[in-house]
PDB file of C-alpha atoms in Angstrom:
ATOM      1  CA  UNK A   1     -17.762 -14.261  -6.456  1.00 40.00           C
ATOM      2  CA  UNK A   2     -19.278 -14.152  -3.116  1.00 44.00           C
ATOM      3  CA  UNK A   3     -16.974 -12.320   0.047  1.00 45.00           C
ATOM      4  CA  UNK A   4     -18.638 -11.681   2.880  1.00 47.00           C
ATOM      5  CA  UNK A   5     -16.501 -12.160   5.409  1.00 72.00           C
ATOM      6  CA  UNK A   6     -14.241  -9.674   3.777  1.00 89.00           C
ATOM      7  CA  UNK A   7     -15.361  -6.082   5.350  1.00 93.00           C
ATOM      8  CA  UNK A   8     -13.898  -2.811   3.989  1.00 96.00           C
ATOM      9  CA  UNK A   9     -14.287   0.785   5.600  1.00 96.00           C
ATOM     10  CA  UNK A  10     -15.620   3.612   3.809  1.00 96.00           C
ATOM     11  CA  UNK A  11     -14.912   7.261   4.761  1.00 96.00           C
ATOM     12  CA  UNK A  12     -16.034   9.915   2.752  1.00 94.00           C
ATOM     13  CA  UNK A  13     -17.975  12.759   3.107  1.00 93.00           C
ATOM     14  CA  UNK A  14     -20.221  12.636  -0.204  1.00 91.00           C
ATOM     15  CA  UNK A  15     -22.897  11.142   0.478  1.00 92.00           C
ATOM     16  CA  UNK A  16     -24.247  10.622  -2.791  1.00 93.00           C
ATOM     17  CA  UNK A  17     -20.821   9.344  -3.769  1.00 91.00           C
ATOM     18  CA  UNK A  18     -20.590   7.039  -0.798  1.00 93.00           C
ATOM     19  CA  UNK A  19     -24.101   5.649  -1.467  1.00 94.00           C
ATOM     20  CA  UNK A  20     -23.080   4.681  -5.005  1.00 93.00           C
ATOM     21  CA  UNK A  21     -19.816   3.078  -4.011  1.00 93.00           C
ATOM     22  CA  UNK A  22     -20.825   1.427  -1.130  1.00 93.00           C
ATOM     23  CA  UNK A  23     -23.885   0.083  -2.882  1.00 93.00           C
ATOM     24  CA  UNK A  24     -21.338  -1.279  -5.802  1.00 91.00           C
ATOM     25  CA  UNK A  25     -19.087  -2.489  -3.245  1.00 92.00           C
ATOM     26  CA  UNK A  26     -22.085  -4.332  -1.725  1.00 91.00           C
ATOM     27  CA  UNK A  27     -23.267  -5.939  -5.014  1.00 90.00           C
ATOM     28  CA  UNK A  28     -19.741  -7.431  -5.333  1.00 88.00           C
ATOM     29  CA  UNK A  29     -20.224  -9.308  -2.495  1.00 89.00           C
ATOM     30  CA  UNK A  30     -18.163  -6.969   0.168  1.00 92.00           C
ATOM     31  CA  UNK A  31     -19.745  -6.428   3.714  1.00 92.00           C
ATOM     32  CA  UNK A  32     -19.085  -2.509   3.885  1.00 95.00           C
ATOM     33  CA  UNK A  33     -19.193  -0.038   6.754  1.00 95.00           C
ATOM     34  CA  UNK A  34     -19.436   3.701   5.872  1.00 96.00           C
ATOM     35  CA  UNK A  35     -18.384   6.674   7.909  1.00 95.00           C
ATOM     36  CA  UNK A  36     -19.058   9.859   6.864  1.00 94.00           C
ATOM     37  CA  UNK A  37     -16.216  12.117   8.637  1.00 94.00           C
ATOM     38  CA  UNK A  38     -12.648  10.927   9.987  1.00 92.00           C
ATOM     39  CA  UNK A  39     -13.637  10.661  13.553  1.00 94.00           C
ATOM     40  CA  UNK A  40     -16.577   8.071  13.041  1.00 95.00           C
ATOM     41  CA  UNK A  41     -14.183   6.304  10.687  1.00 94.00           C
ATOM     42  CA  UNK A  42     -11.720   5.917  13.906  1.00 95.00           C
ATOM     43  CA  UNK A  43     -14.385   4.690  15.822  1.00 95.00           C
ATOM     44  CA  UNK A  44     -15.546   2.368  13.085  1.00 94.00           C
ATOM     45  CA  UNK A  45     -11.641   0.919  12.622  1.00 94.00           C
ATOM     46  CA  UNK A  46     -11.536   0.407  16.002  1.00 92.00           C
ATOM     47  CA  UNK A  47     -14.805  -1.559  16.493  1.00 91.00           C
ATOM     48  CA  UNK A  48     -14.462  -4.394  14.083  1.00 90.00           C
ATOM     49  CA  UNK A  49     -11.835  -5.702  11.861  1.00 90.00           C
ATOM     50  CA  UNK A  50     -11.211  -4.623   8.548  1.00 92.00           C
ATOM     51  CA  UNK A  51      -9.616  -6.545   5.744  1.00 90.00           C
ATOM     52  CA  UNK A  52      -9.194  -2.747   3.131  1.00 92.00           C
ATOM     53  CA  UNK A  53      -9.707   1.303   3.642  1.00 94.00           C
ATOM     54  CA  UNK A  54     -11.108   3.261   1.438  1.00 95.00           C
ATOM     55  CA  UNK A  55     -10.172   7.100   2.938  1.00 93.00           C
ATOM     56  CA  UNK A  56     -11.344  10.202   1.403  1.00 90.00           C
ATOM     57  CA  UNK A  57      -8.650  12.728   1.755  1.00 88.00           C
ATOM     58  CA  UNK A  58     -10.656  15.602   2.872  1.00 88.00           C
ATOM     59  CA  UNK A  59     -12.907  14.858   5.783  1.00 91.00           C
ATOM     60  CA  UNK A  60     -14.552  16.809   8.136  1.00 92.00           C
ATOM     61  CA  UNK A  61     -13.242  16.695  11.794  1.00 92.00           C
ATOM     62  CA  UNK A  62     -10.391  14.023  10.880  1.00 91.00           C
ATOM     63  CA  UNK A  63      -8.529  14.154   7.457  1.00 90.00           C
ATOM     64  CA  UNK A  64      -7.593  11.029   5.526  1.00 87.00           C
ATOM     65  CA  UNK A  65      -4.259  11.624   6.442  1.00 89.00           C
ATOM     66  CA  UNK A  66      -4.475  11.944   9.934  1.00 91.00           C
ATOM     67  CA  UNK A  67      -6.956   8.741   9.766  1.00 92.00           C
ATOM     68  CA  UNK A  68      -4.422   6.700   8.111  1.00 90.00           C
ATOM     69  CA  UNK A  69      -1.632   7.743  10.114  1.00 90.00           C
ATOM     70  CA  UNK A  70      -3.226   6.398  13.615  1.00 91.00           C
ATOM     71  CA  UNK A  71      -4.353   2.935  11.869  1.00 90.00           C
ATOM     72  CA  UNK A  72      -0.666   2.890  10.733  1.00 88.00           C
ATOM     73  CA  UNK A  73       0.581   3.148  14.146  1.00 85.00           C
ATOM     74  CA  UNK A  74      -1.591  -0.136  14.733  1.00 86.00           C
ATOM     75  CA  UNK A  75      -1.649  -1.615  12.053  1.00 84.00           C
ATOM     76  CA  UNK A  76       1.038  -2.136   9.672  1.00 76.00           C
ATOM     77  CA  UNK A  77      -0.553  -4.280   6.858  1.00 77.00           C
ATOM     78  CA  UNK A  78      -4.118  -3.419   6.450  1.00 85.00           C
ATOM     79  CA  UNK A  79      -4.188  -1.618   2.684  1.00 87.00           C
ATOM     80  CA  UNK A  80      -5.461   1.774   2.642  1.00 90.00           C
ATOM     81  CA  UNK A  81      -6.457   2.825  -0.614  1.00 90.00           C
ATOM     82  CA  UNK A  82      -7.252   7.049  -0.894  1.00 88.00           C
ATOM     83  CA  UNK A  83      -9.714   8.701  -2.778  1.00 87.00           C
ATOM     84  CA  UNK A  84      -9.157  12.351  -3.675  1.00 81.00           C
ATOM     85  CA  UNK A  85     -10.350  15.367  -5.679  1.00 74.00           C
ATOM     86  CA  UNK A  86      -6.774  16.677  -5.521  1.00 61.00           C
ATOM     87  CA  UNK A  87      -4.796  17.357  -8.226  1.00 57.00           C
ATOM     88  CA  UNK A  88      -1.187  18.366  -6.467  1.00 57.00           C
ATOM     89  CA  UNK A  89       1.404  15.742  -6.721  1.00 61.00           C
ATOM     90  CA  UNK A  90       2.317  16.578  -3.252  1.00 65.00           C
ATOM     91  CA  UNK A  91      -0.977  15.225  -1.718  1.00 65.00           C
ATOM     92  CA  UNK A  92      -1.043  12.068  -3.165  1.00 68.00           C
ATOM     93  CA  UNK A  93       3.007  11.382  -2.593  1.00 69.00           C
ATOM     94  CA  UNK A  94       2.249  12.601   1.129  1.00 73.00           C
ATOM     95  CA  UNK A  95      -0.610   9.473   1.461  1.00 73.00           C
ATOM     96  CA  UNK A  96       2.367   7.000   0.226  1.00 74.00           C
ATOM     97  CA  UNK A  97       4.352   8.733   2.564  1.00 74.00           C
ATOM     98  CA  UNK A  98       2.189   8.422   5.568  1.00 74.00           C
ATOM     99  CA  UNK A  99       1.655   4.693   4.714  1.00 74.00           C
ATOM    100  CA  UNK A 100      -1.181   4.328   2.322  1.00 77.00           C
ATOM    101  CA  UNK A 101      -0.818   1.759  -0.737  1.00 78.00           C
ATOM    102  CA  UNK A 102      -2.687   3.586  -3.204  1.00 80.00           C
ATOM    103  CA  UNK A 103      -5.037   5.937  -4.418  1.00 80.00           C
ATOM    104  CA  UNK A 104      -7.688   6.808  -7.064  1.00 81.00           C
ATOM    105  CA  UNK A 105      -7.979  10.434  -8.326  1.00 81.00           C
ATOM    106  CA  UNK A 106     -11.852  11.615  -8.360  1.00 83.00           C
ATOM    107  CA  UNK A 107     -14.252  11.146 -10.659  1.00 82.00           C
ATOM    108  CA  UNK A 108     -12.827   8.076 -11.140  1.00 83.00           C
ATOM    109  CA  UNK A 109     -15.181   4.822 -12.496  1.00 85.00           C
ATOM    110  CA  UNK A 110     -16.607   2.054  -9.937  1.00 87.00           C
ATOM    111  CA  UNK A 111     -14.842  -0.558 -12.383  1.00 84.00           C
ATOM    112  CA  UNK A 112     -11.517   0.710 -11.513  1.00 83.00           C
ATOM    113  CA  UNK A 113     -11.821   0.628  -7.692  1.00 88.00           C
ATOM    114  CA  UNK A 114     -13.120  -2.705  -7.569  1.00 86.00           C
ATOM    115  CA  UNK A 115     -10.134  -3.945 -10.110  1.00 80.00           C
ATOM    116  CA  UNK A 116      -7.890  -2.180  -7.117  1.00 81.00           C
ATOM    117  CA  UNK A 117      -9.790  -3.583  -4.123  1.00 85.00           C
ATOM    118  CA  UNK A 118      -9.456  -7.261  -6.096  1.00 81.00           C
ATOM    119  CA  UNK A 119      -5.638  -7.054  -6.538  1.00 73.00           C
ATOM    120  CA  UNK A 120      -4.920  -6.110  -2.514  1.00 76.00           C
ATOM    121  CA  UNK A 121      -7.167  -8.167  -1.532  1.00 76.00           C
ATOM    122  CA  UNK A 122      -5.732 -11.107  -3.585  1.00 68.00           C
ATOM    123  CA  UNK A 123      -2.213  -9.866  -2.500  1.00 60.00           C
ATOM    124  CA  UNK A 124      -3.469  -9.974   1.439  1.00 55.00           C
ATOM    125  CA  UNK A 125      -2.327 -13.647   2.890  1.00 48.00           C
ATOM    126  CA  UNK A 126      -2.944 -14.244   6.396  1.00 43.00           C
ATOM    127  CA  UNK A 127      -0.387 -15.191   8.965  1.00 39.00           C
ATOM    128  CA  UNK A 128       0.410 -18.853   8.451  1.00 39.00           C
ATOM    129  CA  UNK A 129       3.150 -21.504  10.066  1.00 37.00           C
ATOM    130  CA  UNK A 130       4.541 -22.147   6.214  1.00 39.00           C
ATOM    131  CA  UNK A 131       4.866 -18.738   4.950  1.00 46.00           C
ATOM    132  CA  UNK A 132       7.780 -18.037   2.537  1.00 64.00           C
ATOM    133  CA  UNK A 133      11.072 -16.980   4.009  1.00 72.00           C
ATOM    134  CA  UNK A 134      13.909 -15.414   1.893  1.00 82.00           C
ATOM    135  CA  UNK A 135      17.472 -14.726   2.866  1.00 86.00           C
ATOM    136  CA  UNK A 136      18.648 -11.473   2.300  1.00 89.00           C
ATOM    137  CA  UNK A 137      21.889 -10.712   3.461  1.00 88.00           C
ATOM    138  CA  UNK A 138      21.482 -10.468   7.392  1.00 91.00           C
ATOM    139  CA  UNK A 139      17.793 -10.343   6.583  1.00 93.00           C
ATOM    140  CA  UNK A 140      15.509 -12.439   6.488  1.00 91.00           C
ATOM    141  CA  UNK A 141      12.005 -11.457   4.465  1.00 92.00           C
ATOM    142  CA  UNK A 142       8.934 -12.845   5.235  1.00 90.00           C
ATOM    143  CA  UNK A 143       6.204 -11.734   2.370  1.00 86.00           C
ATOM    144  CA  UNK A 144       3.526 -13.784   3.193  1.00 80.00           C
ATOM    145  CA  UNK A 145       3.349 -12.323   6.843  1.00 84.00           C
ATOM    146  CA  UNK A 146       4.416  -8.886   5.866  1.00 85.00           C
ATOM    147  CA  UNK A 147       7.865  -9.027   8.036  1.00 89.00           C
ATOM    148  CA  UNK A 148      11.802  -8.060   7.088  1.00 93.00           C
ATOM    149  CA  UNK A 149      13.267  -9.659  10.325  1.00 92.00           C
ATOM    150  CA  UNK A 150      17.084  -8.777  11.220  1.00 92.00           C
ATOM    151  CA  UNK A 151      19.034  -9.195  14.467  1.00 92.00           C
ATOM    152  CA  UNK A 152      18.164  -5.492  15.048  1.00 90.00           C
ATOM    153  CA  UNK A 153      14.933  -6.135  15.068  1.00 89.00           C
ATOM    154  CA  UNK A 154      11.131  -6.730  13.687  1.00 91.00           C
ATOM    155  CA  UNK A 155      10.281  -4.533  10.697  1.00 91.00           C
ATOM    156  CA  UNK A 156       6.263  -5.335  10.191  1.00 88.00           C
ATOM    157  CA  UNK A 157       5.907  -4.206   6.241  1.00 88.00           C
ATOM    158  CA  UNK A 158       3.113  -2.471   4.789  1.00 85.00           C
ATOM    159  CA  UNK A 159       1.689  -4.826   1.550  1.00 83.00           C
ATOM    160  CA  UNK A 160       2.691  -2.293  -1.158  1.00 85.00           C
ATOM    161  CA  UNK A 161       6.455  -2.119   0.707  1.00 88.00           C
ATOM    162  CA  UNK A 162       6.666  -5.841   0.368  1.00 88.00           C
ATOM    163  CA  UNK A 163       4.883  -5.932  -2.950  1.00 87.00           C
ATOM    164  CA  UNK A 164       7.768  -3.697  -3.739  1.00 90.00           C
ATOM    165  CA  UNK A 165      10.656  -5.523  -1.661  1.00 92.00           C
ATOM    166  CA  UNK A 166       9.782  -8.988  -3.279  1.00 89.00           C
ATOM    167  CA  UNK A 167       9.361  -8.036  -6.906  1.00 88.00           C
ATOM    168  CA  UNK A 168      13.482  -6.624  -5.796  1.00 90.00           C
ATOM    169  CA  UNK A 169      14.005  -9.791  -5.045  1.00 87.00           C
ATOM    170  CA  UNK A 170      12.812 -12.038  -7.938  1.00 82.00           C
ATOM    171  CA  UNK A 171      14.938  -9.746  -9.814  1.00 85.00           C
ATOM    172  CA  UNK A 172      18.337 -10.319  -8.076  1.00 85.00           C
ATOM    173  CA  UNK A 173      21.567  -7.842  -9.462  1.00 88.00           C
ATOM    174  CA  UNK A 174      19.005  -6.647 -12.526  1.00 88.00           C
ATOM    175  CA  UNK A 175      18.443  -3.230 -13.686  1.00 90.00           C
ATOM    176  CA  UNK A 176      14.927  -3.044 -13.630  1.00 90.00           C
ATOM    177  CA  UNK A 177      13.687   0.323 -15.527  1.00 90.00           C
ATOM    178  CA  UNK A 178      11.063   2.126 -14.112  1.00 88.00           C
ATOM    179  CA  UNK A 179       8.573   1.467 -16.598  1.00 86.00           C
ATOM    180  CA  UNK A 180       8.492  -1.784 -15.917  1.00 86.00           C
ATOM    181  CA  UNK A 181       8.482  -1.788 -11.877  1.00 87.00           C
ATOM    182  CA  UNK A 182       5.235   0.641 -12.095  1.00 85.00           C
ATOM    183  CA  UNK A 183       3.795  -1.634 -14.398  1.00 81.00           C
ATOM    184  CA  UNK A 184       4.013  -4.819 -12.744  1.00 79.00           C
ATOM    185  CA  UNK A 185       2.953  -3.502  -9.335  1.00 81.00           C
ATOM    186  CA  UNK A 186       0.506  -0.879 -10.452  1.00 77.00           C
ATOM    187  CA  UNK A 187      -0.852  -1.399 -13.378  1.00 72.00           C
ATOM    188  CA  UNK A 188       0.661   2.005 -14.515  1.00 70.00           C
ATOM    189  CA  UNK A 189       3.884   4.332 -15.161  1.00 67.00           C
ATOM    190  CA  UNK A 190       2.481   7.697 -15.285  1.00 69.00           C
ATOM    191  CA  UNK A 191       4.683  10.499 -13.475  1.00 68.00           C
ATOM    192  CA  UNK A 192       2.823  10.328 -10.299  1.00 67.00           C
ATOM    193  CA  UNK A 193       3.087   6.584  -9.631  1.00 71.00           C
ATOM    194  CA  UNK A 194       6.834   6.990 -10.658  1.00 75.00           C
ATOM    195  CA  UNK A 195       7.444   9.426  -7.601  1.00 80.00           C
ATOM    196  CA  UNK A 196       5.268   7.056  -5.558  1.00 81.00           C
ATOM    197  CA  UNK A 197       7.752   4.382  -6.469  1.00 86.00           C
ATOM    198  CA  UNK A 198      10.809   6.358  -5.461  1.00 87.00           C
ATOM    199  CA  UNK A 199       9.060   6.879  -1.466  1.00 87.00           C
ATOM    200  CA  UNK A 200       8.596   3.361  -1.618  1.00 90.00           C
ATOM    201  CA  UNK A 201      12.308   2.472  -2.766  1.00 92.00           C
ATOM    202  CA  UNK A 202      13.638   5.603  -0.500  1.00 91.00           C
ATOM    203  CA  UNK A 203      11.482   3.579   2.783  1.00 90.00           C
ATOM    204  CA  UNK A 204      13.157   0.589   1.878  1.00 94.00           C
ATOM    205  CA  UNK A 205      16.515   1.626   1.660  1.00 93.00           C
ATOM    206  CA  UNK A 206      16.131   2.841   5.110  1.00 93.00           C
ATOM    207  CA  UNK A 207      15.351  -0.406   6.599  1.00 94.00           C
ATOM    208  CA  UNK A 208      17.934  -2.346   4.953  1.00 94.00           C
ATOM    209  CA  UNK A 209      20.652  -0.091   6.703  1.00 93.00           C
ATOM    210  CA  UNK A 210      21.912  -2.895   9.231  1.00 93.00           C
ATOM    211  CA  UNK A 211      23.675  -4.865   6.070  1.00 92.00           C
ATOM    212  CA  UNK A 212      25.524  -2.446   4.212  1.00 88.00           C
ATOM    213  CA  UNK A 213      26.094  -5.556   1.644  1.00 90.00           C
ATOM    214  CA  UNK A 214      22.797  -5.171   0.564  1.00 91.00           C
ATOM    215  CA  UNK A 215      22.580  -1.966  -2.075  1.00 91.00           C
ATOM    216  CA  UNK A 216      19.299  -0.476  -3.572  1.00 92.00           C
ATOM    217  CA  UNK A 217      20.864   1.929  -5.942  1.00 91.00           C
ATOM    218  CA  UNK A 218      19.336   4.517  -8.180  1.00 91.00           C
ATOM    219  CA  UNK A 219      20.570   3.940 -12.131  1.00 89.00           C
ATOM    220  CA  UNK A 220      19.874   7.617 -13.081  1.00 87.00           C
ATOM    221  CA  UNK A 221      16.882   8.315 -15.536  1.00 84.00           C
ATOM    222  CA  UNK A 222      16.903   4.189 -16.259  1.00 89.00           C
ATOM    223  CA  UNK A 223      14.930   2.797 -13.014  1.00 91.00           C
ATOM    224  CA  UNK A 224      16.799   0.296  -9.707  1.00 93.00           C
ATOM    225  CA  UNK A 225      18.838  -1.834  -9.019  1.00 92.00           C
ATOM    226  CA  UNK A 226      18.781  -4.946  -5.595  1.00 92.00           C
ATOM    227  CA  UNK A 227      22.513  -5.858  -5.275  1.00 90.00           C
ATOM    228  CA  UNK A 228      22.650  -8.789  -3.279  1.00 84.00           C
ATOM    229  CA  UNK A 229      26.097 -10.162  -1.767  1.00 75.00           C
ATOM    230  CA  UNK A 230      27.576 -13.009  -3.080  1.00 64.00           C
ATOM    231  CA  UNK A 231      26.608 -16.546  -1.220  1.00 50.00           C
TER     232      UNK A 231
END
């Protein structure tokens, strides 16, 4: 299938790895920019628009981190998806943390990130006039445009948060196990994506403080639970 007016940003340091990908990424249709160290990728974000990230984690002059955690400041809903040699648990739950939506641990196969690039891509749905709305509580969620809205205030989501938040809500009052969250949303339920999940679920909770109606609770060693008050 032919995309080009979707553009993604490369930033990684490899070059032989970001000749490879980017080449793949180019065959699949994908217009692609690449950057080879954190500050050029800052420059690069900031000179066109860009639909998906794909961040390194450790870049010369400007980590991943620190790259993702100025577009974040700007940009609430682009998906940044991490690539990493790491192995520490700690680094990848510090990318969820910091607002990334994923990552992919390296050597990792081109099939793979372009399965992941598909699915937030797909996901992505631009600002429209007819976008779903759904009561919750004093809330009011907005997935297509990415927004929890309460009298409070604006809450602009990332797409994994309201990937997250939504699949809570088709699933009113249920105790969803864990297993099955991480499955549904990523594909997976290995430990790492499990303590992703709980960042995720931990963010949420946070911004659903105004309605203290509305309970995300924590069924211990079985998964969550979206109580929703009575209508």
């Amino acid at each position: 299938m032919n995309k080009p007016e979707l553009h993604l940003l490369l930033v990684e340091d490899d070059l032989n790895l970001a000749f490879v990908v980017r080449d793949n990424l180019e065959q699949a249709g994908y217009r692609v920019t690449h950057a080879a160290d954190g500050e050029a990728g800052w420059e690069a974000w900031q000179a066109d628009h860009v639909d998906l990230c794909i961040f390194d984690v450790m870049l010369p002059k400007r980590d991943g981190f620190d790259l993702a955690t100025g577009i974040r400041q700007r940009d609430s809903q682009v998906p940044i998806l991490f690539l990493t040699a790491r192995g520490q648990k700690e680094d990848r739950l510090q990318g969820f943390r910091l607002g990334g939506d994923d990552y992919l641990t390296k050597p990792f196969s081109i099939e793979e990130l372009l399965l992941r690039i598909e699915v937030f891509l797909r996901r992505s749905r631009p600002i429209t006039a007819t976008a779903r709305v759904t009561d919750l509580g004093t809330y009011q969620f907005d997935y297509d445009n990415l927004m929890l809205e309460h009298a409070q205030g604006l809450r602009q989501l990332t797409q994994k948060e309201a990937d997250v938040l939504a699949f809570f809500c088709a699933h009113p009052n249920q105790l969803l196990k864990r297993e099955e969250i991480l499955l549904a949303l990523w594909g997976d339920d290995d430990y790492f994506l499990g303590r992703s999940l709980d960042v995720f679920v931990s963010r949420l909770r946070k911004y659903l403080q105004y309605d203290d109606r509305l309970v995300l609770e924590n069924v211990h060693g079985v998964g969550f639970r979206l109580r929703l008050p009575a209508m």
